[in-house]
Short mmCIF file of C-alpha atoms in Angstrom, two decimals:
data_model
loop_
_atom_site.label_atom_id
_atom_site.label_comp_id
_atom_site.label_asym_id
_atom_site.label_seq_id
_atom_site.Cartn_x
_atom_site.Cartn_y
_atom_site.Cartn_z
CA MET A 1 -14.32 16.66 -1.19
CA SER A 2 -12.05 19.04 -3.96
CA GLU A 3 -12.30 18.68 -7.41
CA GLN A 4 -8.51 18.28 -7.36
CA ASP A 5 -8.85 15.18 -3.75
CA ASP A 6 -11.18 13.60 -6.41
CA LYS A 7 -8.51 13.76 -9.55
CA ILE A 8 -6.27 12.07 -7.14
CA LYS A 9 -8.27 9.15 -6.03
CA GLU A 10 -9.22 8.27 -9.26
CA LEU A 11 -5.86 8.01 -9.58
CA LEU A 12 -4.77 6.36 -7.37
CA GLU A 13 -7.17 3.69 -7.81
CA LYS A 14 -6.65 3.25 -11.84
CA ALA A 15 -2.54 2.91 -9.90
CA GLU A 16 -3.94 0.22 -8.12
CA ALA A 17 -5.23 -1.35 -10.77
CA LEU A 18 -2.23 -1.47 -12.93
CA TYR A 19 -0.12 -2.41 -9.52
CA ASN A 20 -2.80 -5.29 -8.81
CA GLU A 21 -2.25 -6.75 -12.87
CA GLY A 22 1.78 -6.80 -12.71
CA LYS A 23 1.97 -3.61 -15.15
CA TYR A 24 4.68 -2.21 -12.36
CA LYS A 25 5.77 0.70 -15.16
CA GLU A 26 2.11 2.44 -15.78
CA ALA A 27 1.89 2.52 -12.00
CA ILE A 28 4.49 4.01 -11.44
CA GLU A 29 3.74 6.84 -14.50
CA VAL A 30 0.19 7.04 -12.53
CA LEU A 31 1.22 7.62 -8.71
CA LEU A 32 3.78 9.93 -10.51
CA GLU A 33 1.05 12.11 -11.76
CA ALA A 34 -0.97 12.12 -8.19
CA ASN A 35 1.87 12.44 -6.35
CA GLU A 36 3.01 15.91 -8.04
CA LEU A 37 -0.82 17.25 -7.07
CA LYS A 38 -0.10 15.68 -3.34
CA GLN A 39 2.86 15.87 -1.66
CA LYS A 40 3.81 13.68 0.95
CA ASP A 41 0.74 11.47 0.81
CA TYR A 42 1.63 8.24 2.54
CA ASN A 43 -0.99 6.06 0.47
CA ILE A 44 0.48 7.56 -3.01
CA LEU A 45 4.15 6.81 -1.40
CA CYS A 46 3.59 3.34 -0.44
CA LEU A 47 2.41 2.30 -3.85
CA LEU A 48 5.46 4.07 -5.62
CA GLY A 49 7.60 2.18 -3.60
CA LYS A 50 6.11 -1.16 -4.10
CA SER A 51 5.58 -0.44 -7.57
CA TYR A 52 9.73 -0.06 -8.17
CA TYR A 53 10.01 -2.57 -5.75
CA MET A 54 8.28 -5.00 -8.07
CA ASP A 55 10.34 -3.69 -11.09
CA ASN A 56 13.17 -4.54 -9.69
CA GLN A 57 14.21 -0.64 -9.54
CA TYR A 58 15.61 -0.68 -6.60
CA LYS A 59 16.97 2.55 -5.77
CA GLU A 60 13.82 4.52 -6.13
CA ALA A 61 11.78 1.99 -3.85
CA ILE A 62 14.43 3.39 -1.80
CA LYS A 63 13.52 7.07 -2.08
CA TYR A 64 10.09 6.32 -1.00
CA PHE A 65 10.01 3.63 0.94
CA SER A 66 12.14 6.65 3.35
CA GLU A 67 9.86 9.53 2.51
CA VAL A 68 7.33 6.93 4.11
CA LEU A 69 9.34 5.83 6.85
CA LYS A 70 9.97 9.95 7.59
CA LEU A 71 5.85 9.97 8.16
CA LYS A 72 5.48 6.74 10.35
CA PRO A 73 9.32 5.92 11.78
CA ASN A 74 7.61 2.54 13.45
CA ASP A 75 6.16 0.79 10.16
CA TYR A 76 6.98 -2.59 10.50
CA ASN A 77 5.55 -2.84 6.75
CA ILE A 78 7.60 -0.46 5.50
CA LEU A 79 11.06 -1.10 7.06
CA ARG A 80 11.00 -4.65 6.11
CA LEU A 81 10.31 -3.14 2.49
CA LEU A 82 13.15 -1.63 2.99
CA GLY A 83 15.66 -4.13 4.24
CA ASP A 84 14.40 -6.25 0.73
CA SER A 85 15.31 -3.61 -1.29
CA TYR A 86 18.52 -2.94 0.07
CA TYR A 87 18.82 -6.81 0.36
CA CYS A 88 18.11 -6.79 -3.42
CA MET A 89 20.87 -4.67 -4.32
CA ASN A 90 24.35 -5.45 -4.84
CA ASN A 91 26.73 -5.32 -1.58
CA GLN A 92 23.94 -3.16 0.16
CA ASP A 93 23.81 -6.26 3.04
CA ARG A 94 25.22 -3.78 5.91
CA GLU A 95 22.15 -1.62 5.34
CA ALA A 96 19.74 -4.20 5.07
CA ILE A 97 20.65 -5.12 8.67
CA LYS A 98 20.34 -2.45 9.54
CA TYR A 99 16.42 -2.28 8.70
CA TYR A 100 15.34 -5.91 9.37
CA SER A 101 16.79 -5.31 12.66
CA GLU A 102 14.29 -2.29 13.10
CA ALA A 103 11.61 -4.37 12.41
CA LEU A 104 12.51 -7.29 14.38
CA LYS A 105 12.34 -4.75 17.62
CA LEU A 106 8.28 -4.61 16.24
CA LYS A 107 8.19 -8.06 15.34
CA PRO A 108 10.71 -10.35 17.60
CA GLU A 109 9.02 -13.36 16.73
CA ASP A 110 8.40 -12.95 12.82
CA THR A 111 10.71 -15.58 11.40
CA TYR A 112 10.80 -14.08 7.32
CA ILE A 113 12.30 -11.39 9.61
CA LEU A 114 14.65 -13.41 11.43
CA LYS A 115 15.47 -16.06 8.21
CA MET A 116 16.44 -12.76 6.23
CA LEU A 117 18.71 -11.08 9.00
CA GLY A 118 20.51 -14.39 9.04
CA LYS A 119 20.77 -14.06 5.33
CA ALA A 120 22.80 -10.75 5.28
CA CYS A 121 24.70 -11.52 8.25
CA LEU A 122 26.32 -14.63 6.35
CA THR A 123 26.67 -12.21 3.45
CA GLU A 124 28.05 -9.60 5.89
CA SER A 125 30.77 -12.63 7.32
CA ARG A 126 29.20 -12.07 11.16
CA PHE A 127 28.53 -15.57 11.07
CA LYS A 128 27.64 -16.09 14.72
CA GLU A 129 25.24 -13.41 14.94
CA ALA A 130 23.74 -15.72 10.90
CA ILE A 131 24.04 -18.57 13.01
CA ASP A 132 21.48 -17.07 16.01
CA TYR A 133 19.25 -15.34 13.08
CA LEU A 134 18.33 -18.74 11.46
CA SER A 135 18.04 -20.86 13.97
CA ARG A 136 15.92 -18.66 15.51
CA ALA A 137 13.66 -18.65 12.98
CA ILE A 138 13.03 -22.76 12.32
CA LYS A 139 12.84 -23.25 16.16
CA LEU A 140 9.72 -21.00 15.53
CA ASP A 141 8.66 -22.75 11.89
CA GLU A 142 10.33 -26.75 11.66
CA SER A 143 8.88 -25.99 8.27
CA LEU A 144 11.90 -23.07 6.88
CA LYS A 145 14.17 -26.46 7.61
CA LEU A 146 14.32 -26.93 3.75
CA GLU A 147 15.01 -23.18 3.09
CA ILE A 148 17.01 -22.23 5.72
CA LEU A 149 19.30 -25.67 6.68
CA GLY A 150 21.90 -24.78 3.68
CA ASP A 151 22.51 -21.28 5.05
CA LEU A 152 22.64 -22.10 8.68
CA GLY A 153 24.71 -24.73 7.29
CA GLU A 154 27.60 -22.67 5.94
CA ALA A 155 27.14 -20.86 8.54
CA TYR A 156 28.47 -23.29 10.39
CA CYS A 157 31.45 -23.77 8.26
CA LEU A 158 32.32 -20.31 7.81
CA ASP A 159 32.65 -20.04 11.79
CA ARG A 160 34.76 -23.26 12.23
CA ASP A 161 32.38 -25.45 12.94
CA THR A 162 32.90 -27.88 10.83
CA GLU A 163 31.04 -31.33 12.00
CA ILE A 164 27.58 -28.74 12.64
CA GLY A 165 27.41 -27.27 9.02
CA ILE A 166 27.61 -30.65 7.58
CA ASP A 167 25.31 -32.07 9.88
CA CYS A 168 22.72 -28.95 8.20
CA PHE A 169 23.36 -30.30 5.28
CA VAL A 170 23.16 -33.76 5.76
CA GLU A 171 19.58 -32.48 7.31
CA LYS A 172 18.72 -31.26 3.96
CA ILE A 173 19.33 -33.68 1.44
CA GLU A 174 17.62 -36.03 3.72
CA LEU A 175 14.60 -33.83 3.60
CA LYS A 176 14.45 -33.42 0.06
CA ARG A 177 15.08 -37.13 0.10
CA ASP A 178 17.47 -36.36 -3.47
CA ASN A 179 21.03 -35.90 -4.00
CA LEU A 180 21.73 -39.27 -1.93
CA SER A 181 25.64 -39.41 -3.63
CA TYR A 182 25.87 -35.66 -1.41
CA LEU A 183 25.68 -38.00 1.73
CA ILE A 184 28.63 -39.95 0.16
CA VAL A 185 30.83 -36.64 0.06
CA PHE A 186 29.82 -36.04 3.28
CA ALA A 187 30.58 -39.55 5.45
CA ASP A 188 34.17 -39.29 3.61
CA ALA A 189 34.21 -35.51 5.62
CA TYR A 190 33.34 -37.00 8.86
CA ASP A 191 35.81 -39.78 7.66
CA SER A 192 38.28 -37.44 7.77
CA MET A 193 38.27 -35.85 10.49
CA GLY A 194 38.22 -38.66 12.56
CA LYS A 195 34.29 -38.48 12.74
CA PHE A 196 34.39 -42.26 11.83
CA LYS A 197 31.24 -43.14 13.78
CA LYS A 198 29.59 -40.41 12.29
CA ALA A 199 31.22 -41.25 8.49
CA GLU A 200 29.11 -44.95 9.51
CA GLU A 201 25.99 -43.02 10.88
CA THR A 202 25.49 -41.01 7.20
CA ILE A 203 26.40 -44.18 5.10
CA LEU A 204 23.21 -45.90 6.50
CA ARG A 205 21.28 -43.07 6.20
CA ALA A 206 22.61 -43.01 2.08
#
């Protein structure tokens, strides 16, 4: 191992320690120094992207994750992180969908990716797709219901399937076991839609 290799190893170990301590800015400084010594190194680029991401510098994170993807085009973790980075930026949900979709091809039953695709599609007004992804995530892991049912209900309502949307909201409230006053609101909504049996069931739940 050359003297330069030793230096790179030392810098990478130092950066990893700083990252694990939550000192992302300091980790970035060390990693940029390592990147000067060795270009296109998978480990350096990955940790740079992660450090920028954790420091909420999503544009820079995307820059380095994109470099990693050139080295390994089918890297699930990087596709996921690219999706997350774009999702965290304003008005970049379309790009997030692109990378999440590629990640889903590698892991078709990944509930995290299904959940995030659903959320991004909802923001992009792709309601039917949002419903499909979110429903699949819940089917695979019912423990996600509390987190996802609100988005699923919104997608159904915006797709003009209001009754199913309200059912999702009601179920979420029941799971949380609070905000029971909302059940009365939903009962009134069912009543106004002429869904009297649903209205009565919801009142009884409240």
